[in-house]
């Protein structure tokens, strides 16, 4: 299903392979991994930054995450940034909801979507989303699709971007562990996302 980038801990550090090309990955502020090769973010200033990658217009993303406290602050799981006013960010709010938002060259957010279901702290969760164009969005939790609420929809910028995990430019720093993440430059079906969940859940004791 399209090009796939897969990465867990430092097994491939410092490079990510995406669509046949290698990209350098830089841990920021002493970001480290635990004994199981899970990235362990402190929630205040750490992130994993990848040099410029073209943000695909059709994108599916999944990750295994474990929050220290999902209610403490807004926390970014992943983002694409071409500038401070043009970005795509996948994050959670203090209301424990998955969100996806984007800007397109201005000060205001022009696209914003969220899921109704609550995210839990201190346990491994498989989370994800897909987006096509500017307005077709799906969210996933533990392999299953969630109900999506659209707050705003506008023009989406997909220029070449700095790719970040766990915070960074957004300052929405993640507190907890990210064990693995996968990206596809195409839209996965619900059954394919469920397969992705089932293929890795035993590694996280789920």
PDB file of C-alpha atoms in Angstrom:
ATOM      1  CA  UNK A   1       0.000   0.000   0.000  1.00  0.00           C
ATOM      2  CA  UNK A   2       2.064   2.914  -1.275  1.00  0.00           C
ATOM      3  CA  UNK A   3       5.400   3.834   0.273  1.00  0.00           C
ATOM      4  CA  UNK A   4       5.875   2.960   3.917  1.00  0.00           C
ATOM      5  CA  UNK A   5       8.244   4.405   6.494  1.00  0.00           C
ATOM      6  CA  UNK A   6       8.662   2.230   9.574  1.00  0.00           C
ATOM      7  CA  UNK A   7      10.848   3.047  12.536  1.00  0.00           C
ATOM      8  CA  UNK A   8      11.121   1.755  16.098  1.00  0.00           C
ATOM      9  CA  UNK A   9      13.462   3.182  18.691  1.00  0.00           C
ATOM     10  CA  UNK A  10      17.051   3.384  17.485  1.00  0.00           C
ATOM     11  CA  UNK A  11      17.080   0.213  15.414  1.00  0.00           C
ATOM     12  CA  UNK A  12      17.650   2.327  12.304  1.00  0.00           C
ATOM     13  CA  UNK A  13      19.017   5.463  13.989  1.00  0.00           C
ATOM     14  CA  UNK A  14      20.059   7.947  12.722  1.00  0.00           C
ATOM     15  CA  UNK A  15      18.230   7.296   9.453  1.00  0.00           C
ATOM     16  CA  UNK A  16      14.616   6.772   8.478  1.00  0.00           C
ATOM     17  CA  UNK A  17      13.804   5.081   5.196  1.00  0.00           C
ATOM     18  CA  UNK A  18      10.817   6.614   3.461  1.00  0.00           C
ATOM     19  CA  UNK A  19       9.777   5.736  -0.069  1.00  0.00           C
ATOM     20  CA  UNK A  20      13.246   4.438  -0.909  1.00  0.00           C
ATOM     21  CA  UNK A  21      15.129   7.475   0.438  1.00  0.00           C
ATOM     22  CA  UNK A  22      17.036   7.858   3.701  1.00  0.00           C
ATOM     23  CA  UNK A  23      16.541  10.835   6.002  1.00  0.00           C
ATOM     24  CA  UNK A  24      18.596  11.759   9.045  1.00  0.00           C
ATOM     25  CA  UNK A  25      16.786  11.784  12.399  1.00  0.00           C
ATOM     26  CA  UNK A  26      18.019  14.041  15.203  1.00  0.00           C
ATOM     27  CA  UNK A  27      17.077  13.573  18.892  1.00  0.00           C
ATOM     28  CA  UNK A  28      16.632  17.008  20.504  1.00  0.00           C
ATOM     29  CA  UNK A  29      17.691  17.804  24.101  1.00  0.00           C
ATOM     30  CA  UNK A  30      19.031  14.376  25.025  1.00  0.00           C
ATOM     31  CA  UNK A  31      15.952  12.427  23.951  1.00  0.00           C
ATOM     32  CA  UNK A  32      16.707   8.836  24.900  1.00  0.00           C
ATOM     33  CA  UNK A  33      15.281   5.352  24.562  1.00  0.00           C
ATOM     34  CA  UNK A  34      14.475   2.810  27.254  1.00  0.00           C
ATOM     35  CA  UNK A  35      15.630  -0.801  27.341  1.00  0.00           C
ATOM     36  CA  UNK A  36      12.802  -1.818  24.991  1.00  0.00           C
ATOM     37  CA  UNK A  37      13.792   0.772  22.348  1.00  0.00           C
ATOM     38  CA  UNK A  38      10.875   3.076  23.096  1.00  0.00           C
ATOM     39  CA  UNK A  39      11.513   6.794  22.822  1.00  0.00           C
ATOM     40  CA  UNK A  40      10.984   8.336  26.273  1.00  0.00           C
ATOM     41  CA  UNK A  41       9.905  12.011  26.026  1.00  0.00           C
ATOM     42  CA  UNK A  42      10.092  14.311  29.079  1.00  0.00           C
ATOM     43  CA  UNK A  43       7.103  16.474  28.122  1.00  0.00           C
ATOM     44  CA  UNK A  44       9.016  19.768  28.289  1.00  0.00           C
ATOM     45  CA  UNK A  45      11.631  20.177  25.538  1.00  0.00           C
ATOM     46  CA  UNK A  46      12.425  16.905  23.745  1.00  0.00           C
ATOM     47  CA  UNK A  47      11.523  15.849  20.212  1.00  0.00           C
ATOM     48  CA  UNK A  48      12.760  13.797  17.279  1.00  0.00           C
ATOM     49  CA  UNK A  49      13.388  15.905  14.168  1.00  0.00           C
ATOM     50  CA  UNK A  50      13.762  14.612  10.617  1.00  0.00           C
ATOM     51  CA  UNK A  51      15.126  16.764   7.814  1.00  0.00           C
ATOM     52  CA  UNK A  52      12.918  17.940   4.955  1.00  0.00           C
ATOM     53  CA  UNK A  53      10.286  15.478   3.725  1.00  0.00           C
ATOM     54  CA  UNK A  54       7.506  16.276   1.281  1.00  0.00           C
ATOM     55  CA  UNK A  55       4.187  16.034   3.106  1.00  0.00           C
ATOM     56  CA  UNK A  56       1.951  13.772   0.985  1.00  0.00           C
ATOM     57  CA  UNK A  57      -1.536  15.016   0.145  1.00  0.00           C
ATOM     58  CA  UNK A  58      -2.846  11.533   1.004  1.00  0.00           C
ATOM     59  CA  UNK A  59      -1.375  10.394   4.308  1.00  0.00           C
ATOM     60  CA  UNK A  60      -1.988   7.593   6.823  1.00  0.00           C
ATOM     61  CA  UNK A  61      -0.106   7.584  10.132  1.00  0.00           C
ATOM     62  CA  UNK A  62      -0.160   5.129  13.047  1.00  0.00           C
ATOM     63  CA  UNK A  63       1.851   4.996  16.266  1.00  0.00           C
ATOM     64  CA  UNK A  64       2.099   3.138  19.561  1.00  0.00           C
ATOM     65  CA  UNK A  65       2.091   5.683  22.398  1.00  0.00           C
ATOM     66  CA  UNK A  66       1.978   5.640  26.188  1.00  0.00           C
ATOM     67  CA  UNK A  67       1.126   8.937  27.914  1.00  0.00           C
ATOM     68  CA  UNK A  68       2.430   9.809  31.369  1.00  0.00           C
ATOM     69  CA  UNK A  69      -0.598  12.108  31.786  1.00  0.00           C
ATOM     70  CA  UNK A  70      -2.746  12.903  28.765  1.00  0.00           C
ATOM     71  CA  UNK A  71      -4.668  15.550  30.766  1.00  0.00           C
ATOM     72  CA  UNK A  72      -1.604  17.667  31.655  1.00  0.00           C
ATOM     73  CA  UNK A  73      -1.308  19.690  28.419  1.00  0.00           C
ATOM     74  CA  UNK A  74      -1.757  19.623  24.662  1.00  0.00           C
ATOM     75  CA  UNK A  75       0.776  17.085  23.348  1.00  0.00           C
ATOM     76  CA  UNK A  76       1.962  16.536  19.778  1.00  0.00           C
ATOM     77  CA  UNK A  77       2.584  13.027  18.471  1.00  0.00           C
ATOM     78  CA  UNK A  78       3.747  14.061  15.007  1.00  0.00           C
ATOM     79  CA  UNK A  79       3.835  17.112  12.778  1.00  0.00           C
ATOM     80  CA  UNK A  80       4.949  18.513   9.437  1.00  0.00           C
ATOM     81  CA  UNK A  81       6.225  22.105   9.389  1.00  0.00           C
ATOM     82  CA  UNK A  82       7.156  24.245   6.388  1.00  0.00           C
ATOM     83  CA  UNK A  83       6.957  27.399   8.546  1.00  0.00           C
ATOM     84  CA  UNK A  84       5.377  28.527  11.811  1.00  0.00           C
ATOM     85  CA  UNK A  85       2.268  29.506   9.847  1.00  0.00           C
ATOM     86  CA  UNK A  86       2.042  26.470   7.571  1.00  0.00           C
ATOM     87  CA  UNK A  87       1.893  23.094   9.257  1.00  0.00           C
ATOM     88  CA  UNK A  88       0.001  19.886   9.966  1.00  0.00           C
ATOM     89  CA  UNK A  89      -0.022  18.592  13.560  1.00  0.00           C
ATOM     90  CA  UNK A  90      -1.518  15.431  15.143  1.00  0.00           C
ATOM     91  CA  UNK A  91      -1.972  15.947  18.878  1.00  0.00           C
ATOM     92  CA  UNK A  92      -4.110  15.431  21.979  1.00  0.00           C
ATOM     93  CA  UNK A  93      -5.715  18.062  24.195  1.00  0.00           C
ATOM     94  CA  UNK A  94      -6.261  18.222  27.951  1.00  0.00           C
ATOM     95  CA  UNK A  95      -9.755  16.959  27.148  1.00  0.00           C
ATOM     96  CA  UNK A  96      -8.092  13.661  26.125  1.00  0.00           C
ATOM     97  CA  UNK A  97      -9.195  13.915  22.472  1.00  0.00           C
ATOM     98  CA  UNK A  98      -7.192  13.188  19.317  1.00  0.00           C
ATOM     99  CA  UNK A  99      -6.921  16.299  17.141  1.00  0.00           C
ATOM    100  CA  UNK A 100      -5.563  17.100  13.683  1.00  0.00           C
ATOM    101  CA  UNK A 101      -5.114  20.709  12.578  1.00  0.00           C
ATOM    102  CA  UNK A 102      -3.329  22.678   9.892  1.00  0.00           C
ATOM    103  CA  UNK A 103      -2.439  26.223   8.885  1.00  0.00           C
ATOM    104  CA  UNK A 104      -1.691  27.482   5.404  1.00  0.00           C
ATOM    105  CA  UNK A 105       0.567  30.523   5.542  1.00  0.00           C
ATOM    106  CA  UNK A 106      -1.441  32.652   7.987  1.00  0.00           C
ATOM    107  CA  UNK A 107      -1.733  33.181  11.707  1.00  0.00           C
ATOM    108  CA  UNK A 108      -5.011  31.297  12.043  1.00  0.00           C
ATOM    109  CA  UNK A 109      -5.717  27.569  11.982  1.00  0.00           C
ATOM    110  CA  UNK A 110      -7.777  26.862   8.857  1.00  0.00           C
ATOM    111  CA  UNK A 111      -8.377  23.129   9.311  1.00  0.00           C
ATOM    112  CA  UNK A 112      -9.270  21.365  12.558  1.00  0.00           C
ATOM    113  CA  UNK A 113     -10.731  17.935  13.291  1.00  0.00           C
ATOM    114  CA  UNK A 114     -11.106  15.861  16.444  1.00  0.00           C
ATOM    115  CA  UNK A 115     -12.391  12.503  17.662  1.00  0.00           C
ATOM    116  CA  UNK A 116     -15.047  12.104  20.355  1.00  0.00           C
ATOM    117  CA  UNK A 117     -13.429   9.161  22.162  1.00  0.00           C
ATOM    118  CA  UNK A 118     -11.118   9.768  25.131  1.00  0.00           C
ATOM    119  CA  UNK A 119      -7.442   8.787  25.220  1.00  0.00           C
ATOM    120  CA  UNK A 120      -6.089   7.028  28.324  1.00  0.00           C
ATOM    121  CA  UNK A 121      -2.882   7.566  30.292  1.00  0.00           C
ATOM    122  CA  UNK A 122      -0.328   5.007  31.484  1.00  0.00           C
ATOM    123  CA  UNK A 123      -1.157   2.257  28.998  1.00  0.00           C
ATOM    124  CA  UNK A 124      -0.027   1.454  25.482  1.00  0.00           C
ATOM    125  CA  UNK A 125      -2.400   2.724  22.793  1.00  0.00           C
ATOM    126  CA  UNK A 126      -2.352   2.357  19.018  1.00  0.00           C
ATOM    127  CA  UNK A 127      -3.430   5.729  17.588  1.00  0.00           C
ATOM    128  CA  UNK A 128      -3.622   7.016  14.049  1.00  0.00           C
ATOM    129  CA  UNK A 129      -5.232   9.159  11.409  1.00  0.00           C
ATOM    130  CA  UNK A 130      -5.600   9.495   7.667  1.00  0.00           C
ATOM    131  CA  UNK A 131      -6.166  12.632   5.615  1.00  0.00           C
ATOM    132  CA  UNK A 132      -6.897  13.136   1.934  1.00  0.00           C
ATOM    133  CA  UNK A 133      -6.700  16.668   0.581  1.00  0.00           C
ATOM    134  CA  UNK A 134      -8.037  19.194   3.065  1.00  0.00           C
ATOM    135  CA  UNK A 135     -11.163  17.691   4.548  1.00  0.00           C
ATOM    136  CA  UNK A 136     -11.391  13.893   4.399  1.00  0.00           C
ATOM    137  CA  UNK A 137     -10.118  12.764   7.802  1.00  0.00           C
ATOM    138  CA  UNK A 138     -10.319   9.581   9.864  1.00  0.00           C
ATOM    139  CA  UNK A 139      -9.025   8.842  13.381  1.00  0.00           C
ATOM    140  CA  UNK A 140      -8.175   5.423  14.821  1.00  0.00           C
ATOM    141  CA  UNK A 141      -7.757   4.042  18.334  1.00  0.00           C
ATOM    142  CA  UNK A 142      -6.545   0.479  18.899  1.00  0.00           C
ATOM    143  CA  UNK A 143      -7.202  -0.421  15.271  1.00  0.00           C
ATOM    144  CA  UNK A 144     -10.779   0.844  15.114  1.00  0.00           C
ATOM    145  CA  UNK A 145     -12.162   4.012  13.449  1.00  0.00           C
ATOM    146  CA  UNK A 146     -13.533   6.799  15.649  1.00  0.00           C
ATOM    147  CA  UNK A 147     -16.286   9.340  15.069  1.00  0.00           C
ATOM    148  CA  UNK A 148     -14.780  12.503  13.570  1.00  0.00           C
ATOM    149  CA  UNK A 149     -15.979  16.043  14.292  1.00  0.00           C
ATOM    150  CA  UNK A 150     -14.984  18.773  11.815  1.00  0.00           C
ATOM    151  CA  UNK A 151     -14.409  22.207  13.381  1.00  0.00           C
ATOM    152  CA  UNK A 152     -12.807  23.981  10.419  1.00  0.00           C
ATOM    153  CA  UNK A 153     -11.764  23.126   6.887  1.00  0.00           C
ATOM    154  CA  UNK A 154      -9.711  25.205   4.481  1.00  0.00           C
ATOM    155  CA  UNK A 155      -6.781  25.030   2.057  1.00  0.00           C
ATOM    156  CA  UNK A 156      -4.030  22.658   3.172  1.00  0.00           C
ATOM    157  CA  UNK A 157      -0.348  23.329   2.483  1.00  0.00           C
ATOM    158  CA  UNK A 158       1.737  20.235   1.633  1.00  0.00           C
ATOM    159  CA  UNK A 159       5.077  21.879   0.802  1.00  0.00           C
ATOM    160  CA  UNK A 160       8.361  20.245   1.794  1.00  0.00           C
ATOM    161  CA  UNK A 161       8.500  20.270   5.571  1.00  0.00           C
ATOM    162  CA  UNK A 162      10.541  19.523   8.654  1.00  0.00           C
ATOM    163  CA  UNK A 163       9.048  16.380  10.162  1.00  0.00           C
ATOM    164  CA  UNK A 164       8.838  16.164  13.966  1.00  0.00           C
ATOM    165  CA  UNK A 165       7.762  13.602  16.537  1.00  0.00           C
ATOM    166  CA  UNK A 166       6.888  14.455  20.132  1.00  0.00           C
ATOM    167  CA  UNK A 167       6.730  18.241  19.863  1.00  0.00           C
ATOM    168  CA  UNK A 168       9.414  20.578  18.561  1.00  0.00           C
ATOM    169  CA  UNK A 169       8.287  23.649  16.636  1.00  0.00           C
ATOM    170  CA  UNK A 170       4.729  23.403  17.931  1.00  0.00           C
ATOM    171  CA  UNK A 171       5.931  23.465  21.580  1.00  0.00           C
ATOM    172  CA  UNK A 172       3.200  20.882  22.289  1.00  0.00           C
ATOM    173  CA  UNK A 173       5.705  18.546  23.896  1.00  0.00           C
ATOM    174  CA  UNK A 174       4.806  14.895  24.397  1.00  0.00           C
ATOM    175  CA  UNK A 175       5.236  13.356  27.851  1.00  0.00           C
ATOM    176  CA  UNK A 176       5.599   9.591  27.782  1.00  0.00           C
ATOM    177  CA  UNK A 177       6.767   6.958  25.326  1.00  0.00           C
ATOM    178  CA  UNK A 178       6.432   6.494  21.592  1.00  0.00           C
ATOM    179  CA  UNK A 179       7.325   2.945  20.669  1.00  0.00           C
ATOM    180  CA  UNK A 180       6.929   2.920  16.904  1.00  0.00           C
ATOM    181  CA  UNK A 181       5.347   4.857  14.074  1.00  0.00           C
ATOM    182  CA  UNK A 182       4.384   4.057  10.514  1.00  0.00           C
ATOM    183  CA  UNK A 183       3.485   6.330   7.624  1.00  0.00           C
ATOM    184  CA  UNK A 184       2.029   5.675   4.193  1.00  0.00           C
ATOM    185  CA  UNK A 185       1.631   8.111   1.305  1.00  0.00           C
ATOM    186  CA  UNK A 186      -1.769   6.613   0.582  1.00  0.00           C
ATOM    187  CA  UNK A 187      -4.997   6.007   2.490  1.00  0.00           C
ATOM    188  CA  UNK A 188      -5.269   2.682   4.291  1.00  0.00           C
ATOM    189  CA  UNK A 189      -8.626   0.979   4.616  1.00  0.00           C
ATOM    190  CA  UNK A 190     -10.089   0.317   8.064  1.00  0.00           C
ATOM    191  CA  UNK A 191      -9.143  -3.348   7.746  1.00  0.00           C
ATOM    192  CA  UNK A 192      -5.537  -2.456   6.858  1.00  0.00           C
ATOM    193  CA  UNK A 193      -5.242  -0.218   9.932  1.00  0.00           C
ATOM    194  CA  UNK A 194      -6.642  -3.048  12.056  1.00  0.00           C
ATOM    195  CA  UNK A 195      -4.044  -5.393  10.538  1.00  0.00           C
ATOM    196  CA  UNK A 196      -1.299  -2.901  11.442  1.00  0.00           C
ATOM    197  CA  UNK A 197      -2.594  -2.893  15.037  1.00  0.00           C
ATOM    198  CA  UNK A 198      -2.878  -6.672  15.316  1.00  0.00           C
ATOM    199  CA  UNK A 199       0.557  -7.273  13.784  1.00  0.00           C
ATOM    200  CA  UNK A 200       2.340  -5.345  16.553  1.00  0.00           C
ATOM    201  CA  UNK A 201       0.081  -5.465  19.631  1.00  0.00           C
ATOM    202  CA  UNK A 202       1.873  -8.421  21.250  1.00  0.00           C
ATOM    203  CA  UNK A 203       5.111  -6.410  21.357  1.00  0.00           C
ATOM    204  CA  UNK A 204       3.320  -3.927  23.652  1.00  0.00           C
ATOM    205  CA  UNK A 205       1.557  -6.538  25.774  1.00  0.00           C
ATOM    206  CA  UNK A 206      -1.901  -5.663  24.458  1.00  0.00           C
TER     207      UNK A 206
END
